[in-house]
Coordinates of C-alpha atoms and ligand atoms in Angstrom, one line a residue:
M1 CA -195.3 56.5 -55.0
G2 CA -192.2 55.5 -52.9
A3 CA -190.1 57.9 -51.1
H4 CA -188.0 60.1 -53.3
A5 CA -189.7 58.7 -56.4
M6 CA -190.3 62.1 -58.0
T7 CA -187.9 65.1 -58.3
S8 CA -188.6 68.4 -60.1
D9 CA -186.4 71.6 -60.2
F10 CA -189.2 73.5 -58.5
L11 CA -192.1 72.2 -56.2
I12 CA -194.8 74.6 -55.7
V13 CA -197.1 74.2 -52.8
G14 CA -200.7 75.3 -53.6
A15 CA -202.3 75.8 -57.0
G16 CA -204.2 79.0 -55.9
S17 CA -204.5 82.5 -57.5
A18 CA -200.7 83.0 -57.0
G19 CA -199.5 79.4 -57.5
C20 CA -201.0 78.8 -60.9
V21 CA -199.3 82.1 -62.2
M22 CA -196.1 81.1 -60.4
A23 CA -196.0 77.8 -62.2
S24 CA -196.7 79.0 -65.7
E25 CA -194.3 82.0 -65.5
L26 CA -191.5 79.8 -64.2
I27 CA -191.8 77.7 -67.2
R28 CA -192.3 80.6 -69.6
R29 CA -189.1 81.9 -68.2
Q30 CA -187.4 78.7 -68.6
A31 CA -186.4 78.4 -65.1
G32 CA -186.8 74.7 -64.8
S33 CA -189.1 72.0 -64.4
V34 CA -192.2 72.5 -62.3
C35 CA -194.4 70.3 -60.0
V36 CA -197.4 71.9 -58.5
L37 CA -198.9 70.3 -55.3
E38 CA -202.6 70.8 -54.6
A39 CA -204.2 69.5 -51.5
G40 CA -207.7 69.5 -53.2
P41 CA -209.2 68.2 -56.3
S42 CA -209.3 69.7 -59.8
E43 CA -211.5 72.6 -60.6
R44 CA -213.0 71.0 -63.5
H45 CA -216.6 71.0 -62.2
P46 CA -219.8 72.9 -63.3
L47 CA -220.3 74.8 -60.1
V48 CA -216.8 76.2 -60.6
S49 CA -217.2 77.5 -63.9
M50 CA -220.7 78.9 -63.6
P51 CA -220.5 82.1 -61.9
F52 CA -223.4 81.7 -59.3
G53 CA -222.0 78.1 -58.4
L54 CA -219.8 79.9 -55.5
V55 CA -223.2 80.0 -53.5
W56 CA -222.8 76.2 -53.2
L57 CA -219.0 75.8 -53.2
M58 CA -218.8 77.9 -50.0
G59 CA -219.1 75.4 -47.1
S60 CA -218.7 72.4 -49.5
T61 CA -215.6 70.1 -49.5
R62 CA -213.9 72.6 -51.9
D63 CA -213.8 75.0 -48.8
W64 CA -211.1 74.5 -46.2
R65 CA -214.0 75.8 -44.0
F66 CA -211.8 77.6 -41.5
K67 CA -213.0 79.6 -38.6
T68 CA -211.4 82.2 -36.4
V69 CA -210.9 81.7 -32.5
P70 CA -213.7 83.6 -30.7
Q71 CA -213.1 87.4 -31.5
K72 CA -213.0 89.3 -28.0
N73 CA -213.9 92.6 -29.7
A74 CA -216.6 91.2 -32.0
G75 CA -218.9 89.4 -29.6
N76 CA -216.7 86.5 -28.9
R77 CA -217.8 85.0 -32.2
E78 CA -216.0 82.4 -34.3
I79 CA -216.0 83.9 -37.9
T80 CA -216.2 81.6 -41.0
I81 CA -212.9 82.1 -43.3
P82 CA -213.7 80.4 -46.7
R83 CA -210.7 79.4 -48.7
G84 CA -210.8 77.5 -51.8
K85 CA -209.5 73.8 -51.7
M86 CA -208.8 72.8 -55.3
V87 CA -207.1 73.9 -58.3
G88 CA -207.3 77.7 -58.7
G89 CA -207.6 78.1 -54.7
S90 CA -209.9 80.8 -53.6
G91 CA -209.7 82.1 -57.2
S92 CA -212.0 79.0 -57.9
I93 CA -214.5 79.9 -55.3
N94 CA -214.5 83.9 -55.5
S95 CA -216.7 86.4 -56.8
M96 CA -214.3 87.2 -59.5
V97 CA -214.4 91.0 -58.8
W98 CA -211.3 92.3 -60.4
F99 CA -209.4 95.2 -58.8
R100 CA -205.6 96.0 -58.8
G101 CA -205.9 98.3 -55.7
R102 CA -204.6 101.7 -55.6
M103 CA -201.1 102.2 -56.9
A104 CA -200.7 104.2 -53.7
D105 CA -201.3 101.2 -51.7
F106 CA -198.1 99.6 -52.9
D107 CA -196.1 103.0 -52.7
S108 CA -197.1 103.0 -49.1
W109 CA -195.6 99.3 -48.6
D110 CA -192.3 101.5 -49.4
I111 CA -190.3 98.4 -50.4
D112 CA -187.9 98.5 -53.2
G113 CA -189.4 96.3 -56.1
W114 CA -192.8 96.7 -55.1
R115 CA -194.0 100.2 -55.6
G116 CA -196.8 101.0 -57.9
A117 CA -194.5 101.6 -60.8
D118 CA -192.8 98.3 -60.2
V119 CA -195.8 96.2 -59.9
S120 CA -197.8 97.9 -62.9
P121 CA -196.3 95.8 -65.6
A122 CA -197.3 92.5 -63.9
F123 CA -200.8 93.9 -63.6
D124 CA -200.5 94.9 -67.4
A125 CA -199.3 91.3 -68.3
L126 CA -202.1 89.5 -66.1
E127 CA -204.9 91.8 -67.6
A128 CA -203.7 90.8 -71.2
A129 CA -204.4 87.2 -70.1
I130 CA -207.4 87.6 -68.0
K131 CA -209.3 90.3 -69.9
P132 CA -211.5 91.6 -67.0
T133 CA -214.7 92.9 -68.4
R134 CA -217.7 94.8 -66.8
F135 CA -220.7 92.4 -66.0
D136 CA -223.1 93.4 -69.0
R137 CA -225.9 91.3 -68.0
A138 CA -226.5 93.1 -64.5
H139 CA -229.8 93.3 -62.8
P140 CA -231.4 96.6 -62.9
L141 CA -230.8 97.5 -59.3
S142 CA -227.0 97.0 -60.1
Q143 CA -227.2 99.1 -62.9
A144 CA -229.0 101.9 -60.7
V145 CA -225.8 101.8 -58.3
Q146 CA -223.8 103.3 -61.3
G147 CA -225.7 106.7 -60.3
M148 CA -225.0 106.3 -56.6
I149 CA -221.9 108.5 -56.0
G150 CA -219.0 110.0 -58.2
T151 CA -217.8 108.6 -61.4
N152 CA -219.4 105.2 -62.8
T153 CA -216.4 103.4 -62.9
P154 CA -215.7 102.1 -59.6
S155 CA -212.0 102.5 -58.4
P156 CA -210.5 102.7 -54.9
D157 CA -208.6 106.0 -56.1
C158 CA -211.8 108.2 -55.9
E159 CA -215.3 108.3 -54.8
S160 CA -217.1 106.2 -57.4
S161 CA -219.8 103.5 -58.0
G162 CA -221.3 101.3 -60.7
L163 CA -220.9 97.6 -62.3
F164 CA -217.5 95.9 -61.2
Q165 CA -215.2 94.4 -63.6
H166 CA -215.0 90.6 -63.4
N167 CA -212.5 88.0 -64.5
M168 CA -215.1 86.1 -66.6
I169 CA -214.9 85.1 -70.2
R170 CA -218.2 84.2 -72.0
N171 CA -220.2 84.0 -68.7
K172 CA -217.7 81.4 -67.2
R173 CA -215.0 81.8 -64.4
H174 CA -211.7 82.8 -66.0
S175 CA -209.3 82.2 -63.1
S176 CA -205.3 81.7 -62.8
A177 CA -206.1 78.1 -63.2
T178 CA -207.8 78.4 -66.4
A179 CA -205.9 81.5 -67.7
Y180 CA -202.5 80.4 -66.8
L181 CA -202.1 76.8 -65.4
R182 CA -204.3 74.7 -67.8
R183 CA -202.7 76.7 -70.8
T184 CA -199.1 75.8 -69.9
K185 CA -197.5 72.7 -71.0
H186 CA -195.0 70.7 -69.2
V187 CA -196.3 71.5 -65.8
K188 CA -196.9 68.5 -63.4
I189 CA -200.0 68.8 -61.5
L190 CA -200.6 66.7 -58.5
T191 CA -204.1 67.0 -56.8
G192 CA -204.7 65.4 -53.5
A193 CA -201.3 66.2 -52.6
H194 CA -201.7 67.9 -48.9
V195 CA -198.3 69.1 -47.8
D196 CA -197.2 68.5 -44.3
R197 CA -193.7 70.0 -44.0
L198 CA -190.4 70.7 -45.7
I199 CA -187.5 68.6 -46.0
W200 CA -184.3 70.2 -45.2
A201 CA -180.7 69.8 -46.3
G202 CA -179.0 72.4 -43.8
D203 CA -180.6 75.6 -44.4
R204 CA -181.8 74.7 -47.9
A205 CA -185.3 73.4 -48.7
A206 CA -184.8 70.1 -50.5
G207 CA -188.4 69.0 -50.8
V208 CA -191.5 68.3 -49.0
V209 CA -193.4 65.5 -46.9
L210 CA -197.0 64.9 -47.8
V211 CA -199.5 64.2 -45.2
D212 CA -199.9 60.5 -46.4
G213 CA -196.2 60.1 -46.0
R214 CA -195.0 60.6 -49.7
Q215 CA -191.8 62.5 -50.3
L216 CA -191.1 64.8 -53.1
R217 CA -187.6 66.4 -53.9
A218 CA -186.8 69.7 -55.4
N219 CA -183.4 70.3 -57.1
K220 CA -183.9 74.1 -57.3
G221 CA -186.3 75.0 -54.6
V222 CA -189.6 75.1 -53.1
V223 CA -192.1 78.0 -53.4
L224 CA -195.1 78.3 -51.0
C225 CA -198.1 79.5 -52.6
A226 CA -200.5 77.9 -50.0
G227 CA -202.2 81.2 -49.0
S228 CA -202.1 83.3 -45.8
I229 CA -203.5 80.7 -43.6
A230 CA -201.6 77.8 -44.8
S231 CA -198.1 79.1 -45.9
P232 CA -197.1 80.1 -42.4
A233 CA -198.5 76.8 -40.8
I234 CA -196.3 74.8 -43.3
L235 CA -193.4 76.9 -42.1
M236 CA -194.2 76.4 -38.5
R237 CA -194.5 72.6 -39.0
S238 CA -191.1 72.8 -40.6
G239 CA -189.4 74.4 -37.6
L240 CA -189.7 78.1 -38.3
G241 CA -191.6 80.1 -35.9
D242 CA -192.0 81.3 -32.2
Q243 CA -189.7 79.0 -30.4
S244 CA -191.9 78.7 -27.4
D245 CA -195.1 78.0 -29.5
L246 CA -193.4 75.3 -31.3
A247 CA -191.7 73.8 -28.3
A248 CA -195.2 73.5 -26.8
L249 CA -196.1 71.3 -29.7
N250 CA -193.1 69.2 -29.7
I251 CA -191.8 70.7 -32.8
D252 CA -188.1 71.2 -33.0
T253 CA -187.3 74.8 -33.7
R254 CA -184.8 75.2 -36.7
Q255 CA -185.1 79.1 -36.4
D256 CA -186.7 81.3 -33.9
M257 CA -188.8 83.5 -36.2
P258 CA -191.6 84.8 -34.1
E259 CA -192.7 87.1 -36.6
I260 CA -194.2 84.3 -38.8
G261 CA -198.0 84.3 -38.5
Q262 CA -198.1 87.9 -37.1
N263 CA -199.7 90.8 -38.9
L264 CA -202.8 88.8 -40.0
H265 CA -205.5 91.1 -41.2
D266 CA -208.5 91.4 -43.3
H267 CA -211.1 93.8 -44.7
P268 CA -214.1 93.6 -41.9
G269 CA -217.5 94.1 -43.6
I270 CA -220.9 94.6 -42.4
G271 CA -224.0 94.1 -44.5
L272 CA -227.1 95.9 -44.9
H273 CA -230.1 93.6 -45.9
F274 CA -233.0 94.7 -47.9
Q275 CA -236.5 93.1 -49.0
G276 CA -239.6 93.8 -50.7
R277 CA -241.6 92.3 -53.5
G278 CA -240.3 92.7 -57.0
T279 CA -237.1 94.0 -55.9
G280 CA -233.9 91.9 -56.4
H281 CA -233.5 88.2 -57.4
G282 CA -234.9 85.9 -54.7
L283 CA -237.4 82.8 -54.5
E284 CA -240.7 84.7 -54.0
V285 CA -243.4 83.0 -55.9
R286 CA -243.4 85.3 -58.9
Q287 CA -239.9 84.4 -59.5
W288 CA -240.3 80.7 -59.4
G289 CA -240.7 80.3 -63.2
K290 CA -237.4 82.4 -63.8
W291 CA -235.6 79.9 -61.4
A292 CA -237.2 76.9 -63.1
L293 CA -235.8 78.1 -66.4
S294 CA -232.6 79.3 -65.1
P295 CA -230.5 76.3 -65.8
L296 CA -231.7 76.2 -69.4
N297 CA -231.2 79.9 -69.8
Y298 CA -227.8 79.9 -68.5
A299 CA -226.6 76.8 -70.4
L300 CA -228.1 78.0 -73.8
F301 CA -227.9 81.8 -73.6
G302 CA -225.5 82.5 -70.8
R303 CA -228.0 84.6 -69.0
G304 CA -230.3 84.8 -65.9
P305 CA -229.3 84.5 -62.3
L306 CA -226.9 81.7 -62.7
A307 CA -224.6 83.7 -64.8
S308 CA -224.3 86.3 -61.9
S309 CA -221.4 86.0 -59.6
T310 CA -223.8 87.7 -57.3
C311 CA -221.4 90.7 -56.5
E312 CA -222.3 92.6 -59.6
A313 CA -221.8 96.3 -58.6
G314 CA -220.5 98.5 -55.6
A315 CA -218.8 101.7 -54.7
F316 CA -215.8 103.4 -53.0
F317 CA -216.4 106.3 -50.7
N318 CA -215.2 108.1 -47.9
A319 CA -217.1 107.0 -44.6
R320 CA -217.3 110.5 -43.1
G321 CA -217.6 112.2 -46.4
D322 CA -214.8 114.6 -45.2
S323 CA -212.2 113.7 -48.1
A324 CA -212.3 112.6 -51.6
T325 CA -210.2 109.6 -50.9
P326 CA -212.2 106.3 -50.2
D327 CA -211.8 104.5 -46.9
V328 CA -214.5 102.1 -47.5
Q329 CA -216.0 99.8 -50.3
T330 CA -219.3 98.5 -50.9
H331 CA -220.3 95.2 -52.5
F332 CA -223.6 95.4 -54.1
I333 CA -225.4 91.9 -54.4
P334 CA -229.0 92.2 -56.2
F335 CA -230.3 88.8 -54.6
Y336 CA -232.2 88.5 -51.3
L337 CA -229.7 87.2 -48.6
A338 CA -231.0 86.2 -45.3
A339 CA -229.4 87.8 -42.1
S340 CA -229.4 84.7 -40.2
G341 CA -230.7 80.9 -40.3
S342 CA -231.9 79.3 -43.5
R343 CA -230.8 81.0 -46.6
Y344 CA -233.7 79.7 -48.5
R345 CA -236.7 82.1 -48.1
M346 CA -239.5 82.8 -50.2
K347 CA -238.4 86.3 -50.5
S348 CA -237.1 89.0 -52.7
G349 CA -234.3 91.5 -51.8
Y350 CA -230.8 92.8 -52.1
F351 CA -227.7 93.6 -50.0
A352 CA -225.0 96.3 -49.8
D353 CA -222.2 96.1 -47.3
V354 CA -219.3 98.2 -45.9
C355 CA -216.0 97.0 -45.8
L356 CA -213.0 98.9 -44.5
C357 CA -210.3 99.6 -47.2
H358 CA -207.5 100.3 -44.4
P359 CA -208.2 98.3 -41.4
K360 CA -205.9 99.2 -38.5
S361 CA -206.6 96.0 -36.2
R362 CA -203.9 93.2 -36.5
G363 CA -204.3 89.5 -35.3
S364 CA -202.1 86.5 -35.4
L365 CA -202.1 82.9 -36.6
R366 CA -200.6 80.0 -34.5
L367 CA -200.6 76.3 -34.9
A368 CA -203.0 74.4 -32.9
S369 CA -201.4 71.1 -33.3
A370 CA -198.3 69.8 -35.0
N371 CA -200.8 67.5 -37.0
A372 CA -201.3 69.1 -40.6
N373 CA -204.9 67.8 -40.7
A374 CA -205.8 70.3 -37.8
A375 CA -207.0 73.7 -38.5
P376 CA -204.6 76.3 -36.9
H377 CA -205.7 78.9 -34.4
I378 CA -206.6 81.9 -36.6
D379 CA -207.0 85.3 -34.7
L380 CA -208.1 88.2 -37.0
G381 CA -208.0 90.6 -34.2
L382 CA -211.2 92.0 -35.5
F383 CA -211.8 95.4 -34.0
N384 CA -208.8 95.4 -31.6
D385 CA -208.4 98.8 -32.7
E386 CA -211.5 100.8 -31.9
N387 CA -210.9 103.2 -34.9
D388 CA -212.0 100.5 -37.2
L389 CA -215.4 100.3 -35.6
D390 CA -215.9 104.0 -35.6
T391 CA -215.1 104.1 -39.5
M392 CA -217.7 101.4 -40.0
V393 CA -220.4 103.2 -38.0
H394 CA -219.8 106.4 -40.1
G395 CA -219.7 104.0 -43.4
V396 CA -223.1 102.5 -42.7
T397 CA -224.6 106.0 -41.9
R398 CA -223.3 107.3 -45.2
L399 CA -224.3 104.2 -47.1
R400 CA -227.8 104.4 -45.9
K401 CA -228.1 108.0 -47.3
L402 CA -226.4 107.2 -50.4
L403 CA -228.8 104.3 -51.1
H404 CA -231.8 106.4 -50.3
E405 CA -230.6 108.9 -53.0
T406 CA -230.1 106.1 -55.6
D407 CA -232.9 105.7 -58.2
F408 CA -234.0 102.3 -57.6
G409 CA -237.4 103.2 -58.6
A410 CA -240.1 100.4 -58.0
R411 CA -237.6 98.0 -57.0
R412 CA -236.7 99.9 -53.7
G413 CA -236.7 97.6 -50.7
A414 CA -236.7 98.1 -47.0
E415 CA -233.8 97.5 -44.8
F416 CA -234.7 94.7 -42.6
A417 CA -231.2 94.1 -41.1
P418 CA -229.9 95.7 -38.9
G419 CA -233.1 98.1 -39.6
E420 CA -232.8 101.6 -40.1
D421 CA -233.6 102.7 -36.4
V422 CA -230.3 100.8 -35.3
I423 CA -228.0 103.8 -35.2
G424 CA -225.2 105.3 -33.0
E425 CA -224.2 103.0 -30.1
Y426 CA -226.6 100.2 -31.1
L427 CA -225.3 100.3 -34.5
K428 CA -221.8 99.8 -33.1
T429 CA -223.0 96.9 -31.0
Y430 CA -224.6 95.4 -34.1
I431 CA -221.3 95.6 -35.8
R432 CA -219.5 93.9 -33.1
N433 CA -222.2 91.1 -33.0
H434 CA -222.5 90.7 -36.9
A435 CA -219.5 91.9 -38.7
G436 CA -217.7 89.4 -41.0
T437 CA -215.0 89.8 -43.7
A438 CA -214.6 90.3 -47.2
Y439 CA -212.6 87.0 -47.3
H440 CA -209.3 88.7 -47.8
P441 CA -207.0 87.5 -45.1
V442 CA -203.3 88.7 -45.7
G443 CA -200.1 89.7 -44.0
T444 CA -198.8 86.7 -42.1
L445 CA -195.5 86.4 -43.9
R446 CA -194.9 90.2 -44.8
L447 CA -192.3 91.5 -47.0
S448 CA -189.4 92.8 -45.1
G449 CA -190.6 90.8 -42.0
P450 CA -190.0 87.0 -42.3
V451 CA -189.7 87.2 -46.0
T452 CA -187.2 89.3 -48.2
R453 CA -188.3 91.8 -50.7
Q454 CA -187.4 89.1 -53.4
L455 CA -189.7 86.7 -51.3
R456 CA -187.1 84.3 -49.9
V457 CA -187.9 83.1 -46.3
K458 CA -185.2 84.6 -44.3
Q459 CA -182.5 82.3 -42.6
T460 CA -183.2 79.7 -45.3
E461 CA -181.8 79.0 -49.0
R462 CA -184.0 78.0 -51.8
L463 CA -187.2 78.6 -50.2
W464 CA -189.8 81.2 -51.3
V465 CA -193.2 82.4 -50.5
A466 CA -195.4 84.0 -53.3
D467 CA -199.1 84.5 -52.1
A468 CA -201.4 87.0 -50.3
S469 CA -199.5 86.3 -47.0
I470 CA -196.5 88.5 -48.1
M471 CA -198.7 91.8 -48.1
P472 CA -197.5 94.0 -45.4
Q473 CA -200.8 96.0 -45.7
V474 CA -204.0 94.8 -47.5
T475 CA -204.6 96.5 -50.6
S476 CA -207.6 98.9 -50.8
A477 CA -210.0 96.5 -52.7
N478 CA -210.4 92.9 -53.4
T479 CA -207.1 90.8 -53.2
N480 CA -207.3 88.4 -56.1
A481 CA -205.6 90.4 -58.7
P482 CA -203.0 91.7 -56.2
S483 CA -202.3 88.0 -55.3
M484 CA -201.8 86.8 -58.9
M485 CA -199.5 89.8 -59.2
I486 CA -197.5 88.4 -56.5
G487 CA -197.1 85.2 -58.2
W488 CA -196.0 86.8 -61.4
K489 CA -193.5 89.1 -59.5
G490 CA -192.2 86.2 -57.8
A491 CA -191.5 84.1 -60.6
E492 CA -189.5 87.0 -62.2
F493 CA -187.4 87.2 -58.9
I494 CA -186.9 83.3 -58.5
A495 CA -186.1 82.9 -62.2
R496 CA -183.5 85.5 -61.9
E497 CA -182.1 84.3 -58.7
V498 CA -181.6 80.6 -60.0
A499 CA -180.3 81.5 -63.6
Ligands
FAD501 C1 -215.6 83.2 -51.1 C2 -214.6 84.3 -51.4 C3 -214.9 85.2 -52.2 C4 -213.9 86.0 -52.8 N1 -214.1 87.0 -53.6 C5 -213.3 87.8 -54.2 C6 -213.3 88.6 -55.2 O1 -214.6 88.7 -55.8 N2 -212.4 89.4 -55.8 C7 -211.1 89.4 -55.3 O2 -210.3 90.1 -55.8 N3 -210.9 88.5 -54.2 C8 -211.9 87.6 -53.9 N4 -211.5 86.8 -52.8 C9 -210.0 86.8 -52.3 C10 -209.1 86.1 -53.4 O3 -209.9 85.0 -53.9 C11 -208.1 85.7 -52.6 O4 -207.3 86.8 -51.9 C12 -207.0 85.1 -53.3 O5 -207.4 83.9 -54.1 C13 -205.7 84.4 -52.5 O6 -204.8 83.7 -53.4 P1 -203.6 83.1 -52.8 O7 -202.8 82.6 -53.8 O8 -202.9 83.8 -51.6 O9 -204.2 81.7 -52.1 P2 -205.3 80.7 -52.6 O10 -205.9 81.1 -53.8 O11 -206.2 80.6 -51.5 O12 -204.6 79.4 -52.9 C14 -203.9 78.5 -51.9 C15 -204.0 77.1 -52.4 O13 -203.0 76.4 -51.8 C16 -203.8 74.9 -51.5 N5 -203.3 74.6 -50.0 C17 -203.3 75.1 -49.0 N6 -202.7 74.3 -48.1 C18 -201.9 73.4 -48.7 C19 -201.1 72.3 -48.3 N7 -200.7 72.1 -47.0 N8 -200.7 71.5 -49.3 C20 -201.2 71.7 -50.6 N9 -201.9 72.7 -51.1 C21 -202.4 73.5 -50.0 C22 -205.2 75.4 -51.4 O14 -205.9 74.3 -51.5 C23 -205.3 76.4 -52.4 O15 -205.8 76.0 -53.7 C24 -212.6 86.0 -52.4 C25 -212.2 85.0 -51.5 C26 -213.3 84.1 -51.1 C27 -212.7 82.7 -50.2

């Protein structure tokens, strides 16, 4: 395609959780013609629709495979940040756990148009399309988690545990790609379209330049839905960011906006690993028959381990046990997970983690190079605030107690990592050296920071951001549904603005 060969009213950069909803909703609201630019390939692949497929998708070419810079308060480790690289974005690679978050999360953002009462109608509309359901083929261990604490409908609003809701329909992934984008006529979808930077007409975003040199034009505007890592990076390559950082990379600064890329954070998490014969799913010899039949069992009946998104159940509770308001979330996985090295072991087991609902630590994202093929410097700032570590230690201590009290019967395993004797200061050190995240990075283009409450990038015209990057603070639970909500709300704002 030659320069300027294609023009649409709207260019949407990124067909992820938010981008797919944005595209469909702009069409439904008759805001104009829409073209979605996605760097990765189509999501039409058996490992994407099959729930257990994510185990192989992570680390594959459908994952951007980012890493953090060494985390100085987390053992100087580079922590993995998987991000989906295909239509559906991270929503095509995720565990499909569905939570709105607490309505109090949105109230505490304290931004007009984004309080709990403002975002509820968007969630209602999304849930009518997605129809999240409880996973009804859960492993007996996951079912036992229902009795772990509080009510058996897990919710970040109160201490609770049980089977999670998932965005799956008939044992297949039902993402914003399948529920929205693919069901909408008249959206152009360009895969393999990796956006480098914006084309400007004065302060107006007039189009984009792809990494391969192609240029595309937008009559009405450009919407960045490339996620918390890529959206700020595209703005920086387009001359918006910290002036001295951009100058160091020979990028001409159009607007000095040092807040772009700040406020990066994620839910930190630490896992407890259990093993024992006849406990959870695993490759122990007695389960070989089950695994051999599993493709057939899944294809014919939608059953067996391949029908599981792995993260079947979990809990919300208060780490110190001194309040009824949860501050940690547990994901329960009834599969043997190795703590290090090869993941294929002839063992059986299960896994439960402690993730902080409201991390205090903040990091930042900066470009490493003006070249769009280079990954940015991603600093999650893990445990920069020591309070986060304290809450994790209390959370692990309480989770161990709760798991002891749970009726796993003969399927109870033994904790092999970190090991029950790892407590106190040793546990703190273990967490520093082993914690990861729940894969929920947010905040790099926060509302009322570089982005207005109607999602327009400040100091610009006809340029909006709608993805997880705009969250001022991460919601209390998993971030897919909130990201889709942001796409939905964004379309409402944009359609109104251009009407
Ligand atoms: C392994 C994993 C498991 C998870 N599990 C859960 C879960 O169970 N439940 C839950 O609620 N959340 C989960 N999450 C988090 C959730 O999926 C994300 O918060 C959500 O998908 C973010 O949506 P987004 O629209 O901001 O970004 P994304 O969905 O990541 O979309 C960004 C899109 O932009 C594309 N893109 C990026 N750069 C460019 C560019 N330069 N040009 C063109 N296209 C570009 C990407 O390829 C991608 O398609 C998980 C995430 C991961 C990675």
